mmCIF file of C-alpha atoms and ligand atoms in Angstrom:
data_model
loop_
_atom_site.group_PDB
_atom_site.id
_atom_site.type_symbol
_atom_site.label_atom_id
_atom_site.label_comp_id
_atom_site.label_asym_id
_atom_site.label_seq_id
_atom_site.Cartn_x
_atom_site.Cartn_y
_atom_site.Cartn_z
ATOM 1 C CA MET A 1 -2.715 6.412 -64.062
ATOM 2 C CA ASP A 2 -3.769 4.058 -61.217
ATOM 3 C CA SER A 3 -5.390 1.387 -62.904
ATOM 4 C CA LYS A 4 -8.496 -0.514 -61.579
ATOM 5 C CA LEU A 5 -7.535 -3.469 -63.837
ATOM 6 C CA PRO A 6 -3.771 -3.570 -63.702
ATOM 7 C CA ALA A 7 -3.494 -7.333 -65.347
ATOM 8 C CA THR A 8 -5.652 -6.136 -68.164
ATOM 9 C CA GLY A 9 -4.182 -5.969 -71.644
ATOM 10 C CA THR A 10 -6.563 -5.429 -74.500
ATOM 11 C CA THR A 11 -8.518 -9.264 -75.440
ATOM 12 C CA ILE A 12 -6.820 -11.543 -76.904
ATOM 13 C CA PHE A 13 -9.403 -11.695 -79.627
ATOM 14 C CA ALA A 14 -9.132 -8.124 -80.265
ATOM 15 C CA VAL A 15 -5.236 -8.556 -80.652
ATOM 16 C CA MET A 16 -5.571 -11.553 -83.174
ATOM 17 C CA SER A 17 -8.351 -10.612 -85.365
ATOM 18 C CA SER A 18 -6.365 -7.703 -85.607
ATOM 19 C CA LEU A 19 -2.978 -9.290 -86.877
ATOM 20 C CA ALA A 20 -5.350 -11.183 -88.827
ATOM 21 C CA GLU A 21 -6.943 -8.592 -90.702
ATOM 22 C CA GLU A 22 -3.008 -6.764 -90.934
ATOM 23 C CA CYS A 23 -1.771 -10.214 -92.504
ATOM 24 C CA ASP A 24 -4.652 -10.534 -94.613
ATOM 25 C CA ALA A 25 -4.421 -14.131 -92.735
ATOM 26 C CA ILE A 26 -7.784 -16.805 -92.537
ATOM 27 C CA ASN A 27 -8.820 -16.190 -89.154
ATOM 28 C CA LEU A 28 -9.624 -18.780 -87.220
ATOM 29 C CA SER A 29 -8.978 -16.725 -84.176
ATOM 30 C CA GLN A 30 -11.371 -14.949 -82.667
ATOM 31 C CA GLY A 31 -15.088 -17.016 -82.371
ATOM 32 C CA PHE A 32 -17.371 -16.011 -85.135
ATOM 33 C CA PRO A 33 -19.242 -17.446 -88.277
ATOM 34 C CA ASN A 34 -18.014 -16.640 -91.608
ATOM 35 C CA PHE A 35 -21.824 -17.362 -93.004
ATOM 36 C CA ASN A 36 -24.359 -15.006 -92.229
ATOM 37 C CA PRO A 37 -27.695 -15.785 -90.530
ATOM 38 C CA SER A 38 -30.402 -17.044 -92.216
ATOM 39 C CA GLN A 39 -32.180 -14.990 -95.086
ATOM 40 C CA LYS A 40 -35.691 -15.087 -93.158
ATOM 41 C CA LEU A 41 -34.358 -13.826 -89.942
ATOM 42 C CA LEU A 42 -32.491 -10.934 -91.869
ATOM 43 C CA ASP A 43 -36.063 -10.755 -93.180
ATOM 44 C CA LEU A 44 -37.676 -9.934 -90.196
ATOM 45 C CA VAL A 45 -35.244 -8.024 -88.588
ATOM 46 C CA GLY A 46 -35.599 -4.984 -91.914
ATOM 47 C CA GLN A 47 -39.245 -5.695 -91.646
ATOM 48 C CA TYR A 48 -39.199 -4.203 -87.894
ATOM 49 C CA LEU A 49 -36.818 -1.359 -88.600
ATOM 50 C CA ASN A 50 -38.858 -0.596 -91.114
ATOM 51 C CA SER A 51 -42.007 -0.847 -89.222
ATOM 52 C CA GLY A 52 -41.322 1.341 -86.205
ATOM 53 C CA ALA A 53 -39.591 -1.382 -84.106
ATOM 54 C CA ASN A 54 -36.877 1.502 -82.900
ATOM 55 C CA GLN A 55 -37.496 3.256 -79.387
ATOM 56 C CA TYR A 56 -36.653 2.000 -76.222
ATOM 57 C CA ALA A 57 -37.692 -1.715 -75.691
ATOM 58 C CA PRO A 58 -38.522 -2.552 -71.878
ATOM 59 C CA MET A 59 -35.965 -3.004 -69.387
ATOM 60 C CA PRO A 60 -36.040 -6.384 -69.160
ATOM 61 C CA GLY A 61 -36.356 -6.740 -72.694
ATOM 62 C CA VAL A 62 -39.621 -7.116 -74.689
ATOM 63 C CA PRO A 63 -41.693 -9.633 -73.387
ATOM 64 C CA ALA A 64 -42.015 -11.543 -77.161
ATOM 65 C CA LEU A 65 -38.810 -12.393 -76.933
ATOM 66 C CA ARG A 66 -39.397 -13.676 -73.390
ATOM 67 C CA LYS A 67 -42.261 -15.386 -73.678
ATOM 68 C CA ALA A 68 -40.511 -17.196 -76.668
ATOM 69 C CA ILE A 69 -37.109 -17.800 -74.232
ATOM 70 C CA ALA A 70 -39.019 -19.350 -71.558
ATOM 71 C CA ALA A 71 -40.635 -22.239 -74.171
ATOM 72 C CA LYS A 72 -37.437 -22.927 -75.132
ATOM 73 C CA VAL A 73 -36.475 -23.858 -72.068
ATOM 74 C CA GLN A 74 -39.542 -25.666 -70.933
ATOM 75 C CA THR A 75 -38.823 -27.896 -74.005
ATOM 76 C CA LEU A 76 -35.646 -28.768 -74.429
ATOM 77 C CA TYR A 77 -34.730 -28.292 -70.357
ATOM 78 C CA GLY A 78 -37.992 -29.102 -68.764
ATOM 79 C CA ARG A 79 -38.262 -26.196 -66.354
ATOM 80 C CA SER A 80 -40.936 -23.736 -66.325
ATOM 81 C CA VAL A 81 -39.784 -20.431 -66.066
ATOM 82 C CA ASP A 82 -41.896 -16.789 -65.507
ATOM 83 C CA PHE A 83 -41.047 -13.953 -68.591
ATOM 84 C CA GLU A 84 -41.932 -11.287 -66.255
ATOM 85 C CA SER A 85 -39.289 -12.080 -63.036
ATOM 86 C CA GLU A 86 -36.794 -14.922 -64.486
ATOM 87 C CA ILE A 87 -36.255 -13.588 -67.665
ATOM 88 C CA THR A 88 -33.756 -10.639 -69.054
ATOM 89 C CA VAL A 89 -32.732 -9.698 -72.072
ATOM 90 C CA CYS A 90 -28.763 -8.767 -72.737
ATOM 91 C CA ASP A 91 -26.398 -7.275 -74.975
ATOM 92 C CA GLY A 92 -25.119 -9.956 -75.485
ATOM 93 C CA ALA A 93 -23.687 -12.789 -72.491
ATOM 94 C CA THR A 94 -20.775 -10.562 -72.104
ATOM 95 C CA GLU A 95 -23.193 -8.014 -70.291
ATOM 96 C CA GLY A 96 -25.577 -10.890 -68.791
ATOM 97 C CA LEU A 97 -22.064 -12.485 -67.282
ATOM 98 C CA PHE A 98 -20.843 -8.972 -66.350
ATOM 99 C CA SER A 99 -23.860 -7.658 -64.504
ATOM 100 C CA ALA A 100 -24.402 -11.430 -62.908
ATOM 101 C CA ILE A 101 -21.064 -10.809 -61.188
ATOM 102 C CA GLN A 102 -21.196 -7.451 -60.407
ATOM 103 C CA ALA A 103 -25.040 -8.439 -58.728
ATOM 104 C CA VAL A 104 -23.729 -10.800 -56.153
ATOM 105 C CA VAL A 105 -20.101 -10.211 -55.658
ATOM 106 C CA ARG A 106 -18.802 -8.073 -53.204
ATOM 107 C CA SER A 107 -15.950 -6.889 -51.407
ATOM 108 C CA GLY A 108 -13.665 -9.721 -50.470
ATOM 109 C CA ASP A 109 -15.843 -12.373 -51.630
ATOM 110 C CA GLU A 110 -13.887 -15.069 -53.423
ATOM 111 C CA VAL A 111 -15.043 -16.401 -57.270
ATOM 112 C CA ILE A 112 -14.035 -19.787 -58.568
ATOM 113 C CA VAL A 113 -13.546 -19.952 -62.151
ATOM 114 C CA PHE A 114 -11.758 -22.897 -64.181
ATOM 115 C CA ASP A 115 -9.134 -22.860 -65.758
ATOM 116 C CA PRO A 116 -8.510 -22.190 -69.236
ATOM 117 C CA ALA A 117 -11.055 -19.233 -68.096
ATOM 118 C CA TYR A 118 -12.854 -16.909 -70.743
ATOM 119 C CA ASP A 119 -11.687 -13.630 -70.395
ATOM 120 C CA SER A 120 -13.851 -11.566 -69.131
ATOM 121 C CA TYR A 121 -14.590 -13.088 -65.835
ATOM 122 C CA GLU A 122 -11.458 -12.108 -63.923
ATOM 123 C CA PRO A 123 -12.021 -8.364 -64.534
ATOM 124 C CA SER A 124 -15.127 -8.120 -63.977
ATOM 125 C CA VAL A 125 -15.006 -10.108 -60.718
ATOM 126 C CA THR A 126 -11.630 -7.632 -59.832
ATOM 127 C CA LEU A 127 -14.149 -4.958 -60.995
ATOM 128 C CA ALA A 128 -16.723 -6.168 -58.027
ATOM 129 C CA GLY A 129 -13.705 -6.176 -55.505
ATOM 130 C CA GLY A 130 -13.943 -9.885 -55.692
ATOM 131 C CA ARG A 131 -10.832 -12.559 -55.723
ATOM 132 C CA THR A 132 -10.823 -15.211 -58.428
ATOM 133 C CA ILE A 133 -9.694 -18.629 -57.955
ATOM 134 C CA HIS A 134 -8.754 -20.400 -60.721
ATOM 135 C CA ILE A 135 -9.347 -24.094 -60.960
ATOM 136 C CA PRO A 136 -7.465 -25.621 -63.494
ATOM 137 C CA LEU A 137 -9.152 -28.717 -65.732
ATOM 138 C CA ILE A 138 -7.303 -31.640 -65.533
ATOM 139 C CA THR A 139 -6.595 -34.773 -68.691
ATOM 140 C CA SER A 140 -5.961 -38.161 -66.663
ATOM 141 C CA SER A 141 -5.415 -41.556 -68.415
ATOM 142 C CA ASP A 142 -8.974 -43.075 -67.939
ATOM 143 C CA LYS A 143 -10.381 -39.549 -68.635
ATOM 144 C CA PRO A 144 -8.065 -37.410 -71.714
ATOM 145 C CA ASP A 145 -10.917 -34.259 -71.993
ATOM 146 C CA PHE A 146 -10.317 -31.688 -69.929
ATOM 147 C CA HIS A 147 -12.940 -32.462 -66.709
ATOM 148 C CA ILE A 148 -13.533 -31.177 -63.587
ATOM 149 C CA ASP A 149 -11.420 -31.894 -60.616
ATOM 150 C CA TRP A 150 -14.402 -32.217 -58.312
ATOM 151 C CA GLU A 151 -11.191 -32.954 -55.190
ATOM 152 C CA ARG A 152 -9.934 -29.473 -55.811
ATOM 153 C CA LEU A 153 -13.628 -27.844 -55.831
ATOM 154 C CA LYS A 154 -14.287 -29.041 -52.792
ATOM 155 C CA ASP A 155 -10.832 -27.756 -51.101
ATOM 156 C CA SER A 156 -11.489 -24.515 -52.336
ATOM 157 C CA VAL A 157 -15.099 -23.933 -51.641
ATOM 158 C CA THR A 158 -15.163 -22.296 -48.393
ATOM 159 C CA ASN A 159 -17.366 -19.596 -46.515
ATOM 160 C CA LYS A 160 -15.945 -16.991 -48.806
ATOM 161 C CA THR A 161 -16.785 -18.116 -51.927
ATOM 162 C CA ARG A 162 -19.601 -16.050 -53.610
ATOM 163 C CA LEU A 163 -19.891 -17.556 -56.742
ATOM 164 C CA ILE A 164 -18.748 -20.462 -58.853
ATOM 165 C CA ILE A 165 -18.147 -19.714 -63.169
ATOM 166 C CA LEU A 166 -19.284 -22.754 -65.236
ATOM 167 C CA ASN A 167 -19.178 -22.616 -68.771
ATOM 168 C CA PHE A 168 -19.937 -25.554 -70.611
ATOM 169 C CA PRO A 169 -19.743 -26.696 -73.638
ATOM 170 C CA HIS A 170 -16.384 -25.168 -72.662
ATOM 171 C CA ASN A 171 -14.412 -22.010 -74.953
ATOM 172 C CA PRO A 172 -11.778 -22.921 -75.619
ATOM 173 C CA THR A 173 -11.912 -27.020 -75.217
ATOM 174 C CA GLY A 174 -14.859 -27.941 -76.388
ATOM 175 C CA VAL A 175 -15.558 -30.594 -73.149
ATOM 176 C CA ILE A 176 -19.094 -30.670 -72.275
ATOM 177 C CA LEU A 177 -20.609 -31.845 -68.960
ATOM 178 C CA SER A 178 -22.242 -34.843 -67.688
ATOM 179 C CA PRO A 179 -25.656 -35.594 -65.534
ATOM 180 C CA ASP A 180 -23.179 -36.661 -63.005
ATOM 181 C CA ASP A 181 -20.959 -33.684 -63.103
ATOM 182 C CA LEU A 182 -24.297 -31.501 -62.226
ATOM 183 C CA ASP A 183 -24.790 -34.169 -59.483
ATOM 184 C CA LYS A 184 -21.178 -33.953 -58.092
ATOM 185 C CA LEU A 185 -21.612 -29.980 -57.575
ATOM 186 C CA ALA A 186 -24.687 -29.907 -56.229
ATOM 187 C CA ASP A 187 -22.755 -32.789 -53.542
ATOM 188 C CA ILE A 188 -19.861 -29.387 -53.177
ATOM 189 C CA ILE A 189 -21.715 -26.342 -52.808
ATOM 190 C CA ARG A 190 -25.160 -28.255 -50.683
ATOM 191 C CA GLN A 191 -24.238 -27.051 -47.282
ATOM 192 C CA THR A 192 -23.419 -23.891 -48.582
ATOM 193 C CA LYS A 193 -24.264 -20.095 -49.437
ATOM 194 C CA THR A 194 -22.232 -20.225 -52.823
ATOM 195 C CA PHE A 195 -24.199 -19.157 -55.994
ATOM 196 C CA LEU A 196 -23.962 -20.185 -59.405
ATOM 197 C CA LEU A 197 -23.040 -18.638 -62.713
ATOM 198 C CA SER A 198 -23.667 -21.119 -65.961
ATOM 199 C CA ASP A 199 -22.171 -19.443 -69.253
ATOM 200 C CA GLU A 200 -24.154 -21.706 -71.911
ATOM 201 C CA VAL A 201 -23.632 -20.302 -75.106
ATOM 202 C CA TYR A 202 -23.437 -22.666 -76.832
ATOM 203 C CA GLU A 203 -25.798 -24.509 -74.992
ATOM 204 C CA HIS A 204 -26.909 -26.033 -79.034
ATOM 205 C CA ILE A 205 -23.521 -26.948 -80.407
ATOM 206 C CA VAL A 206 -23.175 -30.576 -78.534
ATOM 207 C CA PHE A 207 -21.821 -33.199 -80.689
ATOM 208 C CA ASP A 208 -21.836 -36.892 -81.125
ATOM 209 C CA GLY A 209 -25.479 -37.300 -80.069
ATOM 210 C CA ALA A 210 -24.894 -36.041 -76.226
ATOM 211 C CA ALA A 211 -27.444 -33.698 -74.696
ATOM 212 C CA HIS A 212 -26.753 -30.428 -72.926
ATOM 213 C CA GLU A 213 -26.494 -30.866 -69.107
ATOM 214 C CA SER A 214 -27.809 -26.988 -68.305
ATOM 215 C CA LEU A 215 -27.672 -26.229 -64.955
ATOM 216 C CA LEU A 216 -32.111 -25.450 -65.599
ATOM 217 C CA LYS A 217 -32.434 -29.117 -65.238
ATOM 218 C CA HIS A 218 -30.788 -29.597 -61.682
ATOM 219 C CA ASP A 219 -33.832 -28.772 -59.128
ATOM 220 C CA GLU A 220 -31.366 -28.083 -56.762
ATOM 221 C CA LEU A 221 -28.479 -25.971 -59.062
ATOM 222 C CA TRP A 222 -31.401 -23.834 -60.703
ATOM 223 C CA ALA A 223 -32.534 -22.615 -57.490
ATOM 224 C CA ARG A 224 -29.001 -20.610 -57.328
ATOM 225 C CA THR A 225 -28.178 -20.380 -60.707
ATOM 226 C CA PHE A 226 -28.004 -17.526 -63.284
ATOM 227 C CA VAL A 227 -27.759 -19.162 -66.656
ATOM 228 C CA VAL A 228 -26.352 -16.924 -69.154
ATOM 229 C CA SER A 229 -26.879 -17.006 -73.058
ATOM 230 C CA SER A 230 -26.337 -15.636 -76.965
ATOM 231 C CA PHE A 231 -28.108 -15.757 -79.673
ATOM 232 C CA GLY A 232 -24.731 -14.992 -81.691
ATOM 233 C CA LYS A 233 -23.661 -18.293 -81.788
ATOM 234 C CA THR A 234 -27.280 -19.609 -81.888
ATOM 235 C CA TYR A 235 -28.843 -17.737 -85.428
ATOM 236 C CA HIS A 236 -25.022 -16.983 -87.046
ATOM 237 C CA ALA A 237 -24.825 -13.677 -85.568
ATOM 238 C CA THR A 238 -22.499 -12.651 -82.879
ATOM 239 C CA GLY A 239 -22.472 -8.912 -84.396
ATOM 240 C CA TRP A 240 -25.998 -8.208 -82.922
ATOM 241 C CA LYS A 241 -24.857 -8.599 -79.351
ATOM 242 C CA VAL A 242 -28.118 -10.094 -77.978
ATOM 243 C CA GLY A 243 -28.392 -12.886 -75.458
ATOM 244 C CA TYR A 244 -30.295 -13.355 -72.061
ATOM 245 C CA CYS A 245 -30.071 -13.998 -68.302
ATOM 246 C CA VAL A 246 -32.605 -16.430 -66.398
ATOM 247 C CA ALA A 247 -32.598 -16.804 -63.196
ATOM 248 C CA PRO A 248 -34.540 -17.220 -60.178
ATOM 249 C CA PRO A 249 -36.827 -14.279 -59.179
ATOM 250 C CA ALA A 250 -34.227 -12.955 -56.463
ATOM 251 C CA LEU A 251 -31.549 -13.698 -58.487
ATOM 252 C CA THR A 252 -32.862 -11.820 -61.565
ATOM 253 C CA ASN A 253 -34.352 -9.107 -59.315
ATOM 254 C CA GLU A 254 -30.564 -8.138 -58.657
ATOM 255 C CA PHE A 255 -29.525 -8.601 -61.633
ATOM 256 C CA ARG A 256 -31.578 -5.895 -63.215
ATOM 257 C CA LYS A 257 -30.364 -3.629 -60.597
ATOM 258 C CA ILE A 258 -27.421 -3.497 -62.708
ATOM 259 C CA HIS A 259 -28.442 -3.959 -66.155
ATOM 260 C CA GLN A 260 -30.473 -1.248 -66.021
ATOM 261 C CA TRP A 261 -27.812 1.010 -65.461
ATOM 262 C CA VAL A 262 -25.302 -1.032 -67.529
ATOM 263 C CA CYS A 263 -27.026 -0.698 -70.774
ATOM 264 C CA TYR A 264 -31.125 -0.514 -69.745
ATOM 265 C CA THR A 265 -31.903 -2.089 -72.661
ATOM 266 C CA VAL A 266 -31.031 -3.762 -75.762
ATOM 267 C CA ILE A 267 -31.563 -3.153 -79.393
ATOM 268 C CA THR A 268 -35.118 -3.059 -79.994
ATOM 269 C CA PRO A 269 -36.390 -4.510 -83.862
ATOM 270 C CA VAL A 270 -33.891 -7.512 -82.924
ATOM 271 C CA GLN A 271 -35.715 -8.929 -80.157
ATOM 272 C CA HIS A 272 -38.852 -8.751 -82.130
ATOM 273 C CA ALA A 273 -37.141 -10.820 -85.068
ATOM 274 C CA ILE A 274 -35.392 -13.147 -82.529
ATOM 275 C CA ALA A 275 -38.701 -13.566 -81.572
ATOM 276 C CA ASP A 276 -40.544 -14.230 -84.436
ATOM 277 C CA TYR A 277 -37.766 -16.436 -85.504
ATOM 278 C CA MET A 278 -37.712 -18.566 -82.285
ATOM 279 C CA ALA A 279 -41.632 -19.053 -83.044
ATOM 280 C CA GLN A 280 -41.533 -19.963 -86.720
ATOM 281 C CA THR A 281 -38.235 -22.183 -86.725
ATOM 282 C CA PRO A 282 -38.330 -24.589 -83.684
ATOM 283 C CA ASP A 283 -35.947 -27.060 -85.523
ATOM 284 C CA HIS A 284 -33.254 -24.791 -85.772
ATOM 285 C CA TYR A 285 -31.982 -26.186 -82.560
ATOM 286 C CA SER A 286 -32.196 -29.737 -83.357
ATOM 287 C CA GLU A 287 -29.995 -29.197 -86.793
ATOM 288 C CA LEU A 288 -27.275 -26.646 -85.172
ATOM 289 C CA PRO A 289 -25.290 -29.906 -83.777
ATOM 290 C CA ASP A 290 -25.409 -31.741 -87.310
ATOM 291 C CA PHE A 291 -24.086 -28.448 -88.682
ATOM 292 C CA TYR A 292 -21.151 -27.869 -87.171
ATOM 293 C CA GLU A 293 -20.288 -31.542 -86.403
ATOM 294 C CA GLN A 294 -20.098 -32.308 -90.343
ATOM 295 C CA LYS A 295 -17.496 -28.799 -89.310
ATOM 296 C CA ARG A 296 -15.337 -29.939 -86.433
ATOM 297 C CA ASN A 297 -14.985 -33.362 -88.217
ATOM 298 C CA HIS A 298 -14.621 -32.028 -92.135
ATOM 299 C CA PHE A 299 -11.699 -29.833 -90.310
ATOM 300 C CA CYS A 300 -9.661 -32.400 -88.553
ATOM 301 C CA GLN A 301 -9.776 -34.539 -91.228
ATOM 302 C CA LEU A 302 -8.430 -32.351 -93.030
ATOM 303 C CA VAL A 303 -6.041 -31.611 -90.587
ATOM 304 C CA ALA A 304 -5.456 -35.291 -89.612
ATOM 305 C CA GLY A 305 -2.447 -35.555 -91.697
ATOM 306 C CA SER A 306 -0.252 -32.590 -90.231
ATOM 307 C CA ARG A 307 2.165 -32.821 -87.640
ATOM 308 C CA PHE A 308 -0.993 -30.983 -85.110
ATOM 309 C CA THR A 309 -2.041 -33.462 -82.726
ATOM 310 C CA LEU A 310 -6.153 -33.060 -82.272
ATOM 311 C CA ARG A 311 -8.033 -32.902 -78.755
ATOM 312 C CA PRO A 312 -11.193 -34.244 -78.982
ATOM 313 C CA THR A 313 -14.055 -31.636 -78.643
ATOM 314 C CA ASN A 314 -17.583 -32.941 -77.605
ATOM 315 C CA GLY A 315 -19.030 -29.208 -78.200
ATOM 316 C CA THR A 316 -18.500 -25.335 -79.532
ATOM 317 C CA PHE A 317 -17.330 -24.591 -82.948
ATOM 318 C CA PHE A 318 -13.711 -24.612 -81.736
ATOM 319 C CA GLN A 319 -10.752 -27.453 -82.087
ATOM 320 C CA ILE A 320 -7.326 -27.454 -79.909
ATOM 321 C CA LEU A 321 -4.756 -27.967 -81.731
ATOM 322 C CA ASP A 322 -1.451 -29.552 -79.941
ATOM 323 C CA TYR A 323 1.874 -27.950 -82.031
ATOM 324 C CA SER A 324 4.419 -29.636 -79.356
ATOM 325 C CA GLU A 325 5.732 -31.997 -82.170
ATOM 326 C CA ILE A 326 6.169 -29.165 -84.260
ATOM 327 C CA THR A 327 7.894 -26.413 -82.129
ATOM 328 C CA ASP A 328 8.795 -25.699 -78.515
ATOM 329 C CA GLU A 329 7.614 -21.995 -78.766
ATOM 330 C CA ASP A 330 5.399 -20.364 -76.714
ATOM 331 C CA ASP A 331 1.811 -20.336 -77.474
ATOM 332 C CA VAL A 332 1.442 -16.975 -77.773
ATOM 333 C CA THR A 333 4.633 -16.072 -80.159
ATOM 334 C CA TYR A 334 4.012 -19.185 -82.242
ATOM 335 C CA ALA A 335 0.084 -18.201 -82.458
ATOM 336 C CA LYS A 336 1.136 -14.561 -83.785
ATOM 337 C CA SER A 337 3.486 -16.265 -86.249
ATOM 338 C CA LEU A 338 1.802 -18.826 -88.005
ATOM 339 C CA THR A 339 -0.764 -15.375 -88.580
ATOM 340 C CA ARG A 340 2.174 -13.721 -90.181
ATOM 341 C CA GLU A 341 4.011 -17.017 -91.530
ATOM 342 C CA ILE A 342 1.093 -18.845 -93.260
ATOM 343 C CA GLY A 343 -1.597 -16.388 -92.973
ATOM 344 C CA VAL A 344 -3.911 -18.842 -90.390
ATOM 345 C CA ALA A 345 -5.002 -17.352 -87.274
ATOM 346 C CA SER A 346 -5.832 -19.067 -84.218
ATOM 347 C CA ILE A 347 -5.809 -18.374 -80.343
ATOM 348 C CA PRO A 348 -3.038 -19.103 -78.048
ATOM 349 C CA ILE A 349 -4.901 -20.856 -74.843
ATOM 350 C CA SER A 350 -2.105 -19.936 -72.169
ATOM 351 C CA VAL A 351 -3.605 -16.629 -71.482
ATOM 352 C CA PHE A 352 -7.049 -18.026 -70.170
ATOM 353 C CA CYS A 353 -4.711 -19.626 -67.458
ATOM 354 C CA GLU A 354 -3.644 -18.107 -64.477
ATOM 355 C CA GLN A 355 -0.492 -20.963 -64.288
ATOM 356 C CA PRO A 356 1.632 -22.502 -67.308
ATOM 357 C CA PHE A 357 -1.279 -25.273 -68.497
ATOM 358 C CA ALA A 358 -0.802 -27.704 -70.911
ATOM 359 C CA ASN A 359 1.298 -25.705 -73.288
ATOM 360 C CA HIS A 360 1.576 -25.783 -77.147
ATOM 361 C CA LEU A 361 -2.473 -25.433 -77.679
ATOM 362 C CA LEU A 362 -3.555 -23.149 -80.036
ATOM 363 C CA ARG A 363 -7.761 -22.975 -80.617
ATOM 364 C CA PHE A 364 -8.791 -23.086 -84.275
ATOM 365 C CA CYS A 365 -12.416 -21.778 -84.698
ATOM 366 C CA PHE A 366 -14.472 -23.972 -88.019
ATOM 367 C CA ALA A 367 -17.682 -22.233 -88.021
ATOM 368 C CA LYS A 368 -16.325 -21.412 -91.837
ATOM 369 C CA ASP A 369 -17.074 -22.358 -95.079
ATOM 370 C CA ASP A 370 -15.536 -25.714 -96.267
ATOM 371 C CA HIS A 371 -13.328 -23.539 -98.950
ATOM 372 C CA ILE A 372 -11.359 -21.321 -95.995
ATOM 373 C CA LEU A 373 -11.161 -24.592 -93.965
ATOM 374 C CA GLU A 374 -9.705 -26.239 -96.535
ATOM 375 C CA GLU A 375 -7.510 -23.606 -97.491
ATOM 376 C CA ALA A 376 -6.340 -23.090 -93.287
ATOM 377 C CA ALA A 377 -5.601 -27.135 -93.396
ATOM 378 C CA ALA A 378 -3.829 -26.922 -96.545
ATOM 379 C CA ARG A 379 -1.482 -24.465 -94.935
ATOM 380 C CA LEU A 380 -1.443 -26.512 -91.879
ATOM 381 C CA CYS A 381 -0.324 -29.143 -93.552
ATOM 382 C CA GLN A 382 2.837 -28.101 -94.790
ATOM 383 C CA LEU A 383 4.336 -26.924 -91.238
HETATM 384 N N1 PMP B 1 -18.974 -16.287 -73.203
HETATM 385 C C1 PMP B 1 -18.351 -17.064 -73.541
HETATM 386 C C2 PMP B 1 -17.275 -18.535 -73.702
HETATM 387 C C3 PMP B 1 -17.888 -16.812 -75.467
HETATM 388 O O1 PMP B 1 -17.339 -17.451 -76.035
HETATM 389 C C4 PMP B 1 -18.374 -15.563 -75.277
HETATM 390 C C5 PMP B 1 -18.141 -15.288 -77.205
HETATM 391 N N2 PMP B 1 -19.110 -15.720 -77.511
HETATM 392 C C6 PMP B 1 -19.409 -14.884 -74.911
HETATM 393 C C7 PMP B 1 -19.504 -15.587 -73.829
HETATM 394 C C8 PMP B 1 -19.734 -13.624 -75.058
HETATM 395 O O2 PMP B 1 -21.105 -13.754 -76.185
HETATM 396 P P1 PMP B 1 -21.900 -12.097 -76.409
HETATM 397 O O3 PMP B 1 -20.844 -12.054 -77.997
HETATM 398 O O4 PMP B 1 -23.497 -12.499 -76.336
HETATM 399 O O5 PMP B 1 -20.930 -11.263 -75.716
HETATM 400 N N1 LIG B 2 -16.336 -15.328 -77.672
HETATM 401 C C1 LIG B 2 -15.859 -15.307 -79.087
HETATM 402 C C2 LIG B 2 -14.712 -16.133 -78.745
HETATM 403 O O1 LIG B 2 -14.205 -17.094 -78.045
HETATM 404 C C3 LIG B 2 -15.237 -13.815 -78.785
HETATM 405 C C4 LIG B 2 -16.034 -12.799 -78.598
HETATM 406 C C5 LIG B 2 -15.172 -11.607 -78.929
HETATM 407 O O2 LIG B 2 -14.216 -10.770 -79.142
HETATM 408 N N2 LIG B 2 -15.533 -10.762 -77.562
HETATM 409 O O3 LIG B 2 -13.900 -16.073 -79.514
#
């Protein structure tokens, strides 16, 4: 068959999760918690399921949920957004990203992503007829965290650049943006017509007292940005696939033209339940960083005695471990052999990169109960 996506295979998340299941391994590969959402949220979903909220929600989403999102955006990022014309509830962040890309990218347009780049971006750009330009995140002696190479970005932005996709806190490296980064980006794109797509699904998982630099905070950038987020990470409910897109009215208008044909709307009782839960538990966002910071610290302490080298993680629920002291094997082979041989599944980083990147890196998800992290770390420490 003459495929529309010849370079696309099965996503690494499906590959590694099914291998983990087959090998009965501890699954630290695909990013999902092993614990449940709060009982209060589960009860609210049950309540709405049983009280008849089971038919189509309005196409842009249940108004109460869009109002709750608008209130959050105002409180956390100081931006006043109109729930009617600037917020759309989507079928997870995945659909939000896909619809935003289809909304703006035309045949022949260029779209810049930063490698390692989340794996749904490029196929979505290809389906829109666009060309993906990969810019690797870099490390340097004064800044060992992966960060944007601003000079290279400046040189790569041309009149063909239709969209730049950002994802901070960054999956898989865990790096975050600083306010200064937003200003640098604004300087580079000021004279262009480039749109921005900011994948902020880990917006509430930022460590060590740092703040999340949402593009919603920046007046100039916000005017041309789709901000996409997901309730999956925030409420420990990745299987519900409910997310949202916040964008200025003209962008939202184009976004909805696609969203209505991709899924039309999103599961009704869950939207109502999340709306109530957001209003009733305003502290959830402030508690989440500590909760995951403790998990990061615990996992890092547990593997500190191993032959892996830890990379800094400032956000997300992923920890990168460098295994170059252990073997020269490529990361895909090594991730699979660790799953089979010691029963710990992880994600190889090279699959998110166009060019060979920093080799020998694996991503481990620490959104797990402590006893699972302890057992996984004990196995990693034996290597
Ligand atoms: N973007 C990034 C960076 C992700 O890690 C994920 C997966 N959690 C998504 C998008 C997709 O989110 P969702 O499950 O809500 O579709
Ligand atoms: N975002 C999740 C991760 O990075 C996976 C989501 C998916 O499987 N599509 O692990």
